[in-house]
Short mmCIF file of C-alpha atoms in Angstrom, two decimals:
data_model
loop_
_atom_site.label_atom_id
_atom_site.label_comp_id
_atom_site.label_asym_id
_atom_site.label_seq_id
_atom_site.Cartn_x
_atom_site.Cartn_y
_atom_site.Cartn_z
CA MET A 1 1.89 30.97 -33.21
CA GLU A 2 -0.77 32.01 -31.22
CA PRO A 3 -2.15 35.70 -32.07
CA SER A 4 -1.09 37.66 -29.13
CA PRO A 5 -3.74 40.29 -27.74
CA ALA A 6 -3.20 44.02 -28.61
CA PRO A 7 -1.59 46.29 -25.83
CA GLY A 8 -4.97 47.62 -24.95
CA GLU A 9 -6.70 44.65 -24.07
CA LEU A 10 -3.71 42.67 -22.15
CA GLY A 11 -4.64 44.34 -19.16
CA ALA A 12 -8.26 43.35 -18.98
CA MET A 13 -7.67 39.98 -20.26
CA LEU A 14 -4.82 39.35 -17.38
CA GLN A 15 -7.28 40.67 -14.77
CA ALA A 16 -10.08 38.40 -16.29
CA ALA A 17 -7.56 35.65 -16.16
CA ARG A 18 -6.77 36.35 -12.55
CA ASP A 19 -10.10 36.45 -11.28
CA PHE A 20 -10.80 33.19 -12.79
CA ALA A 21 -8.03 31.59 -11.46
CA SER A 22 -8.53 32.63 -8.05
CA TYR A 23 -11.75 30.78 -7.84
CA PRO A 24 -11.21 28.30 -5.16
CA GLY A 25 -12.86 25.08 -6.71
CA LEU A 26 -13.26 23.43 -10.19
CA HIS A 27 -15.33 25.77 -12.88
CA SER A 28 -18.35 24.27 -14.58
CA ASP A 29 -18.24 23.60 -18.19
CA ASP A 30 -20.44 26.60 -18.65
CA THR A 31 -18.70 28.80 -16.96
CA VAL A 32 -15.56 27.73 -18.94
CA ARG A 33 -17.25 28.43 -22.07
CA GLN A 34 -18.29 31.99 -20.93
CA PHE A 35 -15.05 33.12 -19.62
CA LEU A 36 -13.42 31.86 -23.10
CA GLU A 37 -15.96 33.85 -25.11
CA ARG A 38 -14.47 37.18 -23.08
CA CYS A 39 -11.03 35.65 -23.35
CA PRO A 40 -10.28 33.34 -26.40
CA LEU A 41 -7.83 30.73 -25.70
CA PRO A 42 -5.77 31.72 -28.86
CA LYS A 43 -5.52 34.92 -27.24
CA LEU A 44 -4.35 33.15 -23.79
CA LEU A 45 -1.72 30.97 -25.54
CA GLY A 46 -0.82 33.89 -27.61
CA ALA A 47 -0.06 36.01 -24.18
CA LEU A 48 2.25 33.37 -23.20
CA GLN A 49 4.13 32.84 -26.57
CA SER A 50 4.57 37.22 -27.02
CA GLU A 51 7.41 38.95 -25.84
CA ALA A 52 5.44 41.64 -23.58
CA ASP A 53 7.68 41.44 -20.21
CA VAL A 54 4.38 42.15 -17.66
CA PRO A 55 5.20 41.07 -14.36
CA GLY A 56 3.19 38.04 -13.37
CA MET A 57 1.79 37.74 -16.53
CA VAL A 58 3.09 33.85 -16.90
CA GLU A 59 1.95 32.77 -13.83
CA THR A 60 -1.41 34.25 -14.01
CA VAL A 61 -2.22 32.82 -17.33
CA THR A 62 -0.67 29.32 -16.94
CA GLU A 63 -2.94 29.10 -13.85
CA CYS A 64 -6.00 30.33 -15.36
CA LEU A 65 -5.26 27.71 -18.36
CA ASP A 66 -4.87 24.96 -15.74
CA LYS A 67 -8.38 25.89 -14.68
CA VAL A 68 -9.83 26.03 -17.92
CA PHE A 69 -8.09 22.76 -18.88
CA SER A 70 -9.14 21.22 -15.54
CA SER A 71 -12.84 21.08 -16.90
CA ARG A 72 -14.25 18.72 -19.57
CA TYR A 73 -15.06 21.45 -22.22
CA GLY A 74 -11.52 23.06 -21.68
CA ALA A 75 -9.92 19.56 -22.11
CA SER A 76 -12.18 18.68 -24.94
CA LEU A 77 -10.29 21.76 -26.82
CA LEU A 78 -6.80 20.19 -26.39
CA PRO A 79 -6.47 18.08 -29.31
CA SER A 80 -6.59 21.35 -31.87
CA TYR A 81 -3.78 22.69 -29.72
CA GLY A 82 -1.25 19.92 -29.83
CA ALA A 83 1.40 22.20 -31.35
CA PHE A 84 0.92 24.61 -28.34
CA ILE A 85 1.53 21.56 -25.94
CA GLN A 86 4.53 20.13 -27.58
CA THR A 87 6.04 23.52 -28.00
CA GLY A 88 5.29 24.04 -24.17
CA LEU A 89 6.81 20.82 -23.02
CA LEU A 90 10.22 22.26 -24.71
CA THR A 91 10.29 25.27 -23.24
CA ASP A 92 12.57 26.83 -20.61
CA SER A 93 9.99 28.14 -18.63
CA LYS A 94 8.65 25.83 -15.65
CA ASP A 95 5.58 27.48 -15.52
CA ILE A 96 4.59 26.60 -19.09
CA ARG A 97 6.14 23.46 -19.17
CA LYS A 98 4.00 22.41 -15.88
CA LEU A 99 0.74 23.90 -17.78
CA ALA A 100 1.78 21.62 -21.19
CA CYS A 101 2.32 18.49 -18.83
CA LYS A 102 -0.72 18.98 -16.90
CA ALA A 103 -2.40 19.76 -20.53
CA VAL A 104 -1.73 16.17 -21.36
CA LEU A 105 -2.65 14.33 -18.65
CA HIS A 106 -6.31 16.65 -18.98
CA LEU A 107 -6.34 15.43 -22.54
CA LEU A 108 -6.15 11.77 -21.65
CA ASP A 109 -7.89 11.80 -18.40
CA LYS A 110 -10.91 13.80 -19.80
CA ALA A 111 -11.21 12.65 -23.48
CA GLU A 112 -14.70 11.31 -24.49
CA ASP A 113 -12.88 9.57 -27.28
CA GLY A 114 -10.05 7.96 -26.13
CA ALA A 115 -8.44 6.99 -29.39
CA ALA A 116 -8.67 10.83 -30.68
CA ALA A 117 -6.50 11.99 -27.74
CA VAL A 118 -3.90 9.26 -28.11
CA GLU A 119 -3.70 10.35 -32.06
CA THR A 120 -2.98 14.01 -30.69
CA VAL A 121 -0.19 12.11 -28.98
CA VAL A 122 1.17 10.43 -31.84
CA GLN A 123 0.51 13.42 -34.34
CA HIS A 124 2.54 15.60 -32.03
CA ASN A 125 5.13 13.50 -31.23
CA LEU A 126 4.46 14.07 -27.27
CA TYR A 127 5.61 10.58 -25.69
CA PRO A 128 9.44 11.18 -26.16
CA VAL A 129 9.05 14.69 -25.40
CA LEU A 130 7.43 13.76 -21.91
CA ILE A 131 9.92 10.92 -21.24
CA ASN A 132 12.68 13.73 -21.49
CA CYS A 133 10.33 16.09 -19.41
CA LEU A 134 10.33 13.08 -16.83
CA ILE A 135 14.09 12.81 -16.36
CA GLU A 136 15.17 16.06 -16.58
CA GLY A 137 12.18 18.05 -14.72
CA ASP A 138 11.96 18.92 -11.22
CA GLU A 139 10.00 16.36 -9.12
CA GLU A 140 6.45 18.24 -9.45
CA ILE A 141 6.91 17.75 -13.30
CA SER A 142 7.96 14.43 -12.98
CA SER A 143 5.19 13.33 -10.78
CA ILE A 144 2.41 14.97 -13.16
CA ILE A 145 4.37 12.92 -16.10
CA LEU A 146 3.98 9.78 -14.23
CA ASP A 147 0.35 10.34 -13.86
CA ALA A 148 -0.12 11.09 -17.76
CA VAL A 149 2.23 8.37 -19.06
CA LYS A 150 0.09 5.75 -16.84
CA ARG A 151 -3.09 7.51 -18.22
CA LEU A 152 -1.68 6.82 -21.45
CA ALA A 153 -1.21 3.22 -21.23
CA GLU A 154 -4.70 2.61 -19.79
CA ILE A 155 -5.95 3.65 -23.21
CA PRO A 156 -5.16 0.41 -25.51
CA LYS A 157 -3.95 2.75 -28.45
CA GLY A 158 -1.89 4.57 -26.22
CA ALA A 159 -0.13 1.24 -24.67
CA GLU A 160 1.11 0.25 -28.11
CA ILE A 161 3.10 4.14 -28.01
CA ILE A 162 4.91 2.99 -25.13
CA PHE A 163 5.20 -0.63 -26.02
CA PRO A 164 4.77 -0.97 -29.63
CA PRO A 165 3.79 -4.85 -31.13
CA ASP A 166 7.07 -4.91 -33.27
CA GLY A 167 9.20 -4.15 -30.25
CA GLN A 168 10.81 -0.87 -31.70
CA GLY A 169 9.48 2.40 -30.26
CA SER A 170 10.78 5.76 -30.66
CA VAL A 171 11.64 5.93 -26.80
CA GLN A 172 13.11 2.57 -25.47
CA LEU A 173 12.86 2.98 -21.49
CA GLY A 174 15.75 0.35 -20.98
CA LYS A 175 18.20 2.23 -23.36
CA VAL A 176 16.87 5.75 -21.53
CA ALA A 177 17.75 4.44 -18.06
CA SER A 178 21.00 3.09 -18.90
CA GLN A 179 22.16 6.95 -20.15
CA SER A 180 20.88 8.45 -17.48
CA SER A 181 21.86 9.87 -14.23
CA SER A 182 20.91 8.07 -10.91
CA LEU A 183 18.02 10.43 -10.13
CA ALA A 184 16.67 9.74 -13.75
CA ARG A 185 16.92 6.13 -13.29
CA ILE A 186 14.80 5.95 -10.36
CA ARG A 187 12.13 8.05 -12.13
CA ILE A 188 12.18 5.24 -14.97
CA LEU A 189 11.87 2.62 -12.35
CA SER A 190 8.72 4.63 -11.05
CA LEU A 191 7.37 4.76 -14.11
CA ILE A 192 7.87 0.96 -14.81
CA ALA A 193 5.94 0.36 -11.33
CA LYS A 194 3.09 2.62 -12.33
CA LEU A 195 2.96 0.86 -15.76
CA PHE A 196 3.10 -2.39 -14.14
CA THR A 197 0.31 -2.01 -12.43
CA VAL A 198 -1.92 -0.86 -15.55
CA SER A 199 -2.47 -4.40 -17.26
CA SER A 200 -1.44 -7.88 -17.75
CA TYR A 201 -0.69 -6.47 -21.45
CA THR A 202 1.85 -3.67 -19.61
CA ALA A 203 3.08 -5.98 -17.28
CA THR A 204 3.85 -8.76 -20.02
CA ALA A 205 5.51 -5.64 -21.79
CA ILE A 206 7.68 -4.89 -19.22
CA ARG A 207 9.09 -8.28 -18.63
CA ASP A 208 9.64 -8.94 -22.13
CA SER A 209 11.32 -5.54 -22.75
CA ASN A 210 13.76 -6.69 -19.84
CA LEU A 211 12.97 -3.48 -18.05
CA LEU A 212 12.96 -5.41 -14.59
CA SER A 213 16.62 -5.69 -14.88
CA ILE A 214 17.02 -2.01 -14.37
CA PHE A 215 15.60 -2.96 -10.91
CA GLU A 216 18.30 -6.06 -10.65
CA ASP A 217 21.43 -3.38 -11.52
CA GLU A 218 20.17 -1.10 -9.03
CA ILE A 219 20.16 -3.11 -6.08
CA LYS A 220 23.18 -4.78 -7.25
CA ASP A 221 25.45 -2.02 -6.81
CA ARG A 222 24.95 -1.09 -3.35
CA ARG A 223 27.95 1.27 -2.98
CA ASP A 224 25.52 4.07 -3.02
CA MET A 225 22.98 3.46 -0.12
CA LEU A 226 20.63 6.01 -1.39
CA LYS A 227 20.24 5.01 -4.68
CA THR A 228 19.88 1.47 -3.58
CA LEU A 229 17.14 2.47 -0.92
CA SER A 230 15.18 4.33 -3.61
CA ALA A 231 15.23 1.60 -6.01
CA LEU A 232 13.79 -0.85 -3.13
CA GLU A 233 11.30 1.74 -2.18
CA VAL A 234 9.69 1.68 -5.42
CA LEU A 235 10.34 -2.10 -5.93
CA TYR A 236 8.56 -2.20 -2.55
CA GLU A 237 5.26 -0.33 -4.29
CA LEU A 238 5.42 -2.66 -7.38
CA VAL A 239 5.34 -5.96 -5.28
CA GLU A 240 2.25 -4.74 -3.51
CA HIS A 241 0.39 -5.36 -6.97
CA PRO A 242 -1.39 -8.87 -7.15
CA HIS A 243 0.10 -10.40 -9.94
CA SER A 244 3.72 -8.96 -9.43
CA ASN A 245 4.94 -12.29 -8.04
CA VAL A 246 4.14 -13.98 -11.17
CA PHE A 247 6.48 -11.87 -13.12
CA LEU A 248 9.27 -11.01 -10.21
CA LEU A 249 9.73 -14.38 -8.81
CA LYS A 250 11.21 -15.56 -12.34
CA THR A 251 13.78 -13.30 -12.41
CA ASN A 252 16.83 -13.05 -10.29
CA LEU A 253 15.39 -10.39 -7.68
CA LEU A 254 14.33 -12.53 -5.05
CA GLN A 255 17.89 -13.73 -4.87
CA LEU A 256 19.12 -10.38 -4.67
CA ILE A 257 16.97 -9.50 -2.03
CA ILE A 258 18.00 -12.19 0.22
CA ASP A 259 21.76 -11.17 -0.75
CA VAL A 260 20.87 -7.80 0.59
CA ILE A 261 19.07 -9.17 3.64
CA ASN A 262 22.59 -11.15 4.33
CA ASP A 263 24.87 -8.09 3.65
CA SER A 264 26.22 -7.33 7.13
CA SER A 265 27.51 -4.14 5.57
CA ALA A 266 24.24 -2.72 4.26
CA GLU A 267 22.64 -0.27 6.43
CA SER A 268 19.82 -1.75 8.49
CA VAL A 269 16.80 0.23 6.88
CA ILE A 270 18.21 -1.21 3.31
CA ARG A 271 18.02 -4.76 4.97
CA SER A 272 14.57 -3.97 6.59
CA ARG A 273 12.86 -2.83 3.22
CA ALA A 274 14.58 -5.59 1.30
CA ALA A 275 12.93 -8.03 3.72
CA LEU A 276 9.47 -6.37 3.49
CA ILE A 277 9.87 -6.78 -0.27
CA SER A 278 10.41 -10.66 -0.18
CA GLY A 279 7.54 -11.14 2.10
CA ARG A 280 5.15 -9.17 -0.28
CA LEU A 281 6.76 -11.22 -3.14
CA LEU A 282 5.82 -14.39 -1.17
CA SER A 283 2.22 -13.57 0.04
CA SER A 284 0.66 -15.47 -2.55
CA ALA A 285 -0.40 -18.69 -2.83
CA ASP A 286 0.69 -18.54 -6.31
CA ALA A 287 4.29 -17.77 -5.34
CA PHE A 288 5.33 -21.34 -4.03
CA THR A 289 4.55 -22.64 -7.59
CA ALA A 290 6.28 -20.24 -9.28
CA ILE A 291 9.77 -20.65 -6.99
CA ASP A 292 12.57 -23.04 -6.17
CA HIS A 293 11.59 -23.77 -2.79
CA SER A 294 15.67 -23.76 -1.70
CA CYS A 295 15.09 -19.93 -2.79
CA VAL A 296 12.77 -19.91 -0.03
CA THR A 297 14.84 -21.76 2.47
CA ASN A 298 17.52 -19.25 1.68
CA LEU A 299 15.44 -16.18 2.87
CA LEU A 300 14.30 -17.91 5.86
CA ALA A 301 17.46 -18.79 6.92
CA ALA A 302 18.49 -14.88 6.54
CA ILE A 303 15.76 -13.82 8.54
CA ASP A 304 16.37 -16.27 11.27
CA LYS A 305 20.00 -14.73 11.50
CA ILE A 306 18.54 -11.23 11.87
CA LEU A 307 16.32 -12.39 14.65
CA LYS A 308 18.42 -14.58 16.91
CA THR A 309 21.45 -12.36 16.65
CA GLU A 310 21.47 -11.28 20.17
CA GLU A 311 23.62 -8.43 19.83
CA ASN A 312 20.81 -7.02 17.10
CA GLN A 313 19.56 -4.02 18.92
CA ASN A 314 18.06 -2.35 15.88
CA THR A 315 14.12 -2.53 16.30
CA ASP A 316 13.14 -1.54 13.21
CA GLU A 317 14.85 -4.38 11.66
CA ILE A 318 13.64 -6.93 14.12
CA GLU A 319 10.14 -5.84 13.52
CA SER A 320 10.54 -5.74 9.53
CA ALA A 321 11.70 -9.45 10.10
CA LEU A 322 8.85 -10.50 12.42
CA GLU A 323 6.39 -8.35 9.84
CA THR A 324 8.06 -10.59 6.76
CA LEU A 325 7.08 -13.86 8.24
CA GLY A 326 3.55 -12.76 9.06
CA LEU A 327 3.23 -11.53 5.10
CA ILE A 328 4.65 -15.47 4.29
CA GLY A 329 2.61 -16.74 6.63
CA THR A 330 -0.80 -15.52 5.24
CA THR A 331 -1.14 -18.44 2.79
CA THR A 332 -1.38 -21.94 3.80
CA GLN A 333 1.47 -22.77 1.84
CA GLY A 334 3.34 -20.07 3.37
CA ALA A 335 2.28 -20.83 7.02
CA HIS A 336 3.02 -24.86 6.22
CA PHE A 337 6.57 -23.80 5.30
CA LEU A 338 7.36 -21.74 8.25
CA LEU A 339 6.10 -24.40 10.67
CA THR A 340 7.79 -27.48 9.12
CA SER A 341 10.79 -26.33 6.71
CA SER A 342 12.31 -23.96 9.02
CA ASN A 343 12.88 -23.46 12.90
CA VAL A 344 11.64 -19.64 12.29
CA ALA A 345 8.36 -19.54 13.42
CA ARG A 346 9.62 -19.86 16.68
CA HIS A 347 10.88 -16.38 17.12
CA VAL A 348 7.30 -15.17 16.23
CA VAL A 349 6.00 -17.30 18.87
CA GLU A 350 7.90 -16.30 21.39
CA ALA A 351 8.07 -12.39 20.56
CA SER A 352 4.16 -12.60 20.85
CA PHE A 353 4.66 -13.07 24.72
CA ASP A 354 7.93 -11.45 25.28
CA ARG A 355 7.40 -7.84 26.95
CA GLN A 356 11.08 -6.79 26.47
CA GLY A 357 9.98 -4.66 23.27
CA ARG A 358 6.28 -3.32 22.80
CA GLY A 359 7.19 -2.72 18.67
CA ARG A 360 8.85 -6.18 18.60
CA GLN A 361 5.76 -7.74 20.43
CA LEU A 362 3.38 -6.30 18.53
CA ALA A 363 4.69 -7.18 15.35
CA ALA A 364 5.22 -10.57 16.25
CA LEU A 365 1.55 -10.87 17.62
CA HIS A 366 0.24 -9.98 14.02
CA ALA A 367 2.65 -12.18 12.17
CA PHE A 368 1.43 -15.00 14.72
CA GLY A 369 -1.95 -14.04 13.67
CA SER A 370 -1.43 -14.40 10.24
CA ILE A 371 0.33 -17.64 10.49
CA CYS A 372 -2.82 -19.01 12.47
CA GLY A 373 -4.95 -17.99 9.69
CA VAL A 374 -6.97 -14.80 10.48
CA ASP A 375 -6.27 -13.55 6.88
CA ARG A 376 -7.04 -16.96 5.41
CA GLN A 377 -10.43 -18.26 4.21
CA GLU A 378 -12.52 -20.22 7.07
CA ASP A 379 -11.71 -23.66 5.21
CA GLN A 380 -8.09 -22.82 4.79
CA MET A 381 -7.31 -21.54 8.39
CA LYS A 382 -6.12 -24.93 9.63
CA LEU A 383 -2.96 -26.67 8.24
CA ASP A 384 -1.97 -30.10 7.58
CA GLY A 385 -1.29 -32.46 10.89
CA GLN A 386 2.61 -32.14 10.34
CA ALA A 387 2.46 -28.07 10.66
CA GLU A 388 -0.69 -28.02 13.15
CA GLU A 389 1.90 -30.67 15.53
CA HIS A 390 4.56 -27.89 14.80
CA LEU A 391 2.18 -25.08 16.11
CA LYS A 392 0.87 -26.92 19.16
CA ARG A 393 4.18 -27.76 20.16
CA LEU A 394 5.63 -24.27 19.73
CA VAL A 395 2.96 -22.94 21.75
CA TYR A 396 3.10 -25.38 24.61
CA THR A 397 6.97 -25.12 24.44
CA THR A 398 6.75 -21.21 24.86
CA ALA A 399 4.51 -21.41 27.73
CA ALA A 400 6.50 -24.10 29.70
CA ASN A 401 9.39 -22.09 29.13
CA SER A 402 7.54 -18.93 30.42
CA SER A 403 6.48 -17.79 33.94
CA LYS A 404 2.95 -18.32 32.82
CA LEU A 405 3.43 -22.10 32.58
CA THR A 406 0.28 -22.90 30.18
CA PRO A 407 -1.20 -21.54 26.90
CA SER A 408 -4.23 -20.34 28.39
CA ALA A 409 -2.34 -18.12 31.06
CA LEU A 410 0.11 -16.92 27.97
CA LEU A 411 -3.02 -16.02 26.00
CA LEU A 412 -4.73 -14.06 29.24
CA SER A 413 -1.72 -11.86 29.83
CA ILE A 414 -1.74 -10.30 26.08
CA LEU A 415 -5.26 -9.33 27.08
CA GLN A 416 -4.00 -7.57 29.92
CA GLN A 417 -1.81 -5.44 28.31
CA ASP A 418 -2.19 -1.98 26.64
CA PRO A 419 -5.26 -1.89 24.15
CA ASP A 420 -2.92 -2.10 20.71
CA ILE A 421 -1.56 -5.15 21.91
CA ARG A 422 -4.85 -6.45 23.50
CA ILE A 423 -6.37 -6.05 19.99
CA ALA A 424 -3.73 -7.96 18.29
CA GLY A 425 -4.33 -10.52 21.10
CA TYR A 426 -8.05 -10.88 20.11
CA ARG A 427 -6.39 -11.35 16.75
CA VAL A 428 -4.46 -14.43 17.33
CA ILE A 429 -7.04 -15.91 19.61
CA SER A 430 -9.62 -15.69 16.63
CA GLY A 431 -7.05 -17.79 14.65
CA LEU A 432 -6.13 -20.07 17.12
CA VAL A 433 -9.33 -21.22 18.68
CA VAL A 434 -10.04 -23.33 15.37
CA ARG A 435 -7.96 -25.78 16.71
CA GLU A 436 -9.57 -27.87 19.59
CA TRP A 437 -6.42 -27.86 21.82
CA CYS A 438 -6.56 -24.15 22.18
CA LEU A 439 -10.28 -23.82 22.44
CA ARG A 440 -10.26 -26.10 25.33
CA GLU A 441 -7.33 -23.91 26.75
CA VAL A 442 -9.04 -20.71 26.16
CA CYS A 443 -12.71 -21.80 27.62
CA MET A 444 -11.27 -23.17 30.37
CA ASN A 445 -10.13 -19.79 31.45
CA SER A 446 -12.85 -17.84 32.92
CA GLU A 447 -10.90 -14.61 32.67
CA ILE A 448 -10.22 -14.81 29.10
CA ILE A 449 -13.83 -15.21 28.50
CA LYS A 450 -14.69 -12.36 30.39
CA PHE A 451 -12.25 -10.13 28.30
CA VAL A 452 -13.74 -11.35 25.28
CA THR A 453 -17.58 -10.79 26.12
CA ASP A 454 -17.16 -7.69 28.08
CA PRO A 455 -18.85 -4.76 25.75
CA THR A 456 -17.35 -2.26 27.95
CA MET A 457 -13.47 -3.47 27.61
CA GLU A 458 -12.75 -1.58 24.49
CA THR A 459 -13.42 1.81 23.85
CA THR A 460 -12.26 2.56 20.32
CA LYS A 461 -14.18 1.27 17.27
CA LEU A 462 -11.06 -0.92 16.16
CA GLY A 463 -11.02 -2.50 19.70
CA MET A 464 -14.51 -3.20 19.72
CA GLU A 465 -14.88 -4.96 16.36
CA ALA A 466 -11.61 -6.98 17.30
CA ARG A 467 -13.04 -8.08 20.53
CA TYR A 468 -16.29 -9.31 19.16
CA ASN A 469 -14.82 -10.78 16.05
CA CYS A 470 -12.87 -12.72 18.87
CA CYS A 471 -15.94 -13.46 20.38
CA VAL A 472 -17.68 -14.59 17.38
CA ALA A 473 -14.81 -17.04 16.52
CA ILE A 474 -14.60 -18.55 19.83
CA ASN A 475 -18.27 -18.98 19.84
CA LYS A 476 -18.32 -20.75 16.17
CA SER A 477 -15.65 -23.19 17.07
CA LEU A 478 -17.05 -24.19 20.53
CA SER A 479 -20.62 -25.06 18.61
CA SER A 480 -18.81 -27.38 15.87
CA SER A 481 -16.81 -29.05 18.61
CA HIS A 482 -17.77 -31.93 21.22
CA LEU A 483 -16.95 -29.48 23.84
CA VAL A 484 -20.57 -27.64 23.30
CA HIS A 485 -21.97 -30.99 24.76
CA GLU A 486 -19.66 -30.66 28.03
CA LYS A 487 -22.25 -29.50 30.94
CA SER A 488 -19.48 -27.75 32.68
CA LEU A 489 -19.33 -25.20 29.88
CA SER A 490 -23.04 -24.40 29.70
CA GLU A 491 -22.82 -21.20 31.37
CA LEU A 492 -20.03 -20.26 29.35
CA ILE A 493 -21.86 -21.19 25.98
CA GLY A 494 -24.99 -19.14 27.04
CA LYS A 495 -22.39 -16.36 27.86
CA LEU A 496 -20.71 -16.49 24.79
CA SER A 497 -24.14 -16.54 22.74
CA ASP A 498 -25.41 -13.53 24.76
CA ALA A 499 -22.35 -11.45 23.55
CA VAL A 500 -22.45 -12.37 19.99
CA ARG A 501 -25.98 -11.71 19.85
CA ARG A 502 -25.23 -8.24 21.33
CA GLY A 503 -22.86 -7.32 18.61
CA PRO A 504 -19.62 -5.24 19.06
CA TYR A 505 -20.99 -2.12 20.14
CA LEU A 506 -24.04 -2.47 22.55
CA SER A 507 -23.33 -2.48 26.27
CA GLU A 508 -25.50 -4.10 29.04
CA ARG A 509 -25.43 -0.73 30.61
CA LYS A 510 -28.53 1.26 30.88
CA ARG A 511 -28.53 4.31 29.02
CA VAL A 512 -29.40 7.54 30.76
CA GLU A 513 -31.51 9.70 28.96
CA ALA A 514 -31.08 13.48 29.09
CA ARG A 515 -33.35 15.42 31.16
CA PRO A 516 -34.10 18.93 30.97
CA VAL A 517 -33.02 21.03 34.18
CA VAL A 518 -35.19 23.90 35.11
CA VAL A 519 -33.05 26.83 36.91
CA PRO A 520 -35.04 29.87 38.77
CA ALA A 521 -33.86 33.22 37.49
CA GLU A 522 -33.46 34.66 40.60
CA ARG A 523 -30.28 32.24 41.11
CA PHE A 524 -28.89 34.39 38.13
#
C-alpha cells in the first residue's frame, strides 16, 4: 500500500497532476523527473488507493501517470512498482485497470534491459492476469493488452512465458479459449494472430500448441454468422504474414475455406472473405510445394462456380473472386495452374474487357496484370510454352468474340476509359508486352503508342507513373525483339525512346514563367 497524501497537500498535488496531464505532447525525461520531485510517485499511487472521495481524482491521476510512464524515465521506475501494476490489473476501476495495462506496455516497450522487464512480469505473475483482462475487459483494454503481450513475445525470455519450452504454462491459450465466450475466443484468436507474426519461434509454438485448431473450430461452426465472419477477419490478417502459408497449409484450414466458399447458405460477405483468404494463402511460390494440387483444383472449381453463375448479382462477391485469382496468379506456379489446370482464367480475361460493371472490370484488370507477371521478377514474367499458349488463345478468343475483333483494339478500348480503368490497363499492357505476339499488336496500333507516350495524358502521380512504366515496358521489350529492325517501326521506336528519356512527369509543353504585373494606382 503506497502512502496517501495528507489532506492538505492533496489539492495542490491534484492541480499539479492536472496541469501535467493537460500538456498536449509527450514530456521529456527532465520534465518528468522535475514533476516527480514535486509530486513523488508513491504519493500519486497512494492517491489512487486512498479512500478519499474527490470528484475527478482518479481520472486526473491516472491520466497524469500515463504521461509519466510514457517517458523513458518514468518507464524505468516501473520495475519497482510491479505490485501496484498487479493490483491495478485486478481492480474494478476501469481507469486504474487501463493505466495498469498501459504500464505493462510501457515497461516492456521502453525497457533498456528487456530481461529485467520480463523478470518484473514473472515476479508479479502478470501474464495470467493480463490474459484475464484480455477476455473480460472492454475493447480499449483488450487492444492495449494485445500490444503488450505481443511486445512481451518479442523479448526472448518473454516468449518463453507465453510458450514455455516444456509446454506447461500457467496459462494455456487453447484451454482459456475453450472455456470462454464467443467474444473472448475472437480476442484469443486476435492474440494468436499477433503472436504468429512475431517470429518463427512463436509461429512454430502456435502450431505445436495446436492453437490453429481454434480457427478451424470457429470457421467450421457456421451457425453464428457474426462469429464466423469475425474469425475469418482475424485469419485474413494472419495470412498476410509472409510465412503463414508454411504453417497454415499443413492444417485443414484451406479445405474448410473451400467448404465456406461452396456453402450457398452462407452470407455473401463470408464467402467473399473466405475467397480472399485462400488467395493470400496461395500467393506464395512455397504454397504449391506444401499442398496437394487437388485441393487447389477444388478451390478453383468453387471460384469458377461463383463467376459463372449468371444469377449472381453480388458485385462484392464477384470482385473478391476475381481478386483471389489475381493473388493466386501472382507467382509463376499460380499463374501456370490457373491457365493450364482450370478454365477459370477465362473469367479474368473476359471481365477485363466487359463494361457491364466498372468494379468488376477493375478487379479483373488488376488480376489479369498479376497473371501476366507484373508482380513477378522480370525473368519470371513469362510462363512455360503450354501456359503461354493458353494465355494467347484466351486473349485472341476474347477479342474475336467482341466487337473489337483484335487484341490491340481491345487494349485501346481500355485506355479510352476513365483514369482508374486506364491505370489498370497500363498495368496489363506492361505485363503482356513481354510476349512478342502482344508486343506486335501494341506496336501496330499508333493510338496505343500515343496514349503511353503522351505526358499530358494523366494528371495524377499514380497515373503518370503507370503510364510511364508501361512506356518503359514496351520500349524494353521492343529493344530486345527482332521487331526493332523493322523500318516501319523506326518512328515509333524514336517516339518511345524520347518518352522514356523524358521521364514520367515532364511535359513537352513549354512552361510559362510568372511575370510581375504593374497596375497604375489611379485604377483603384
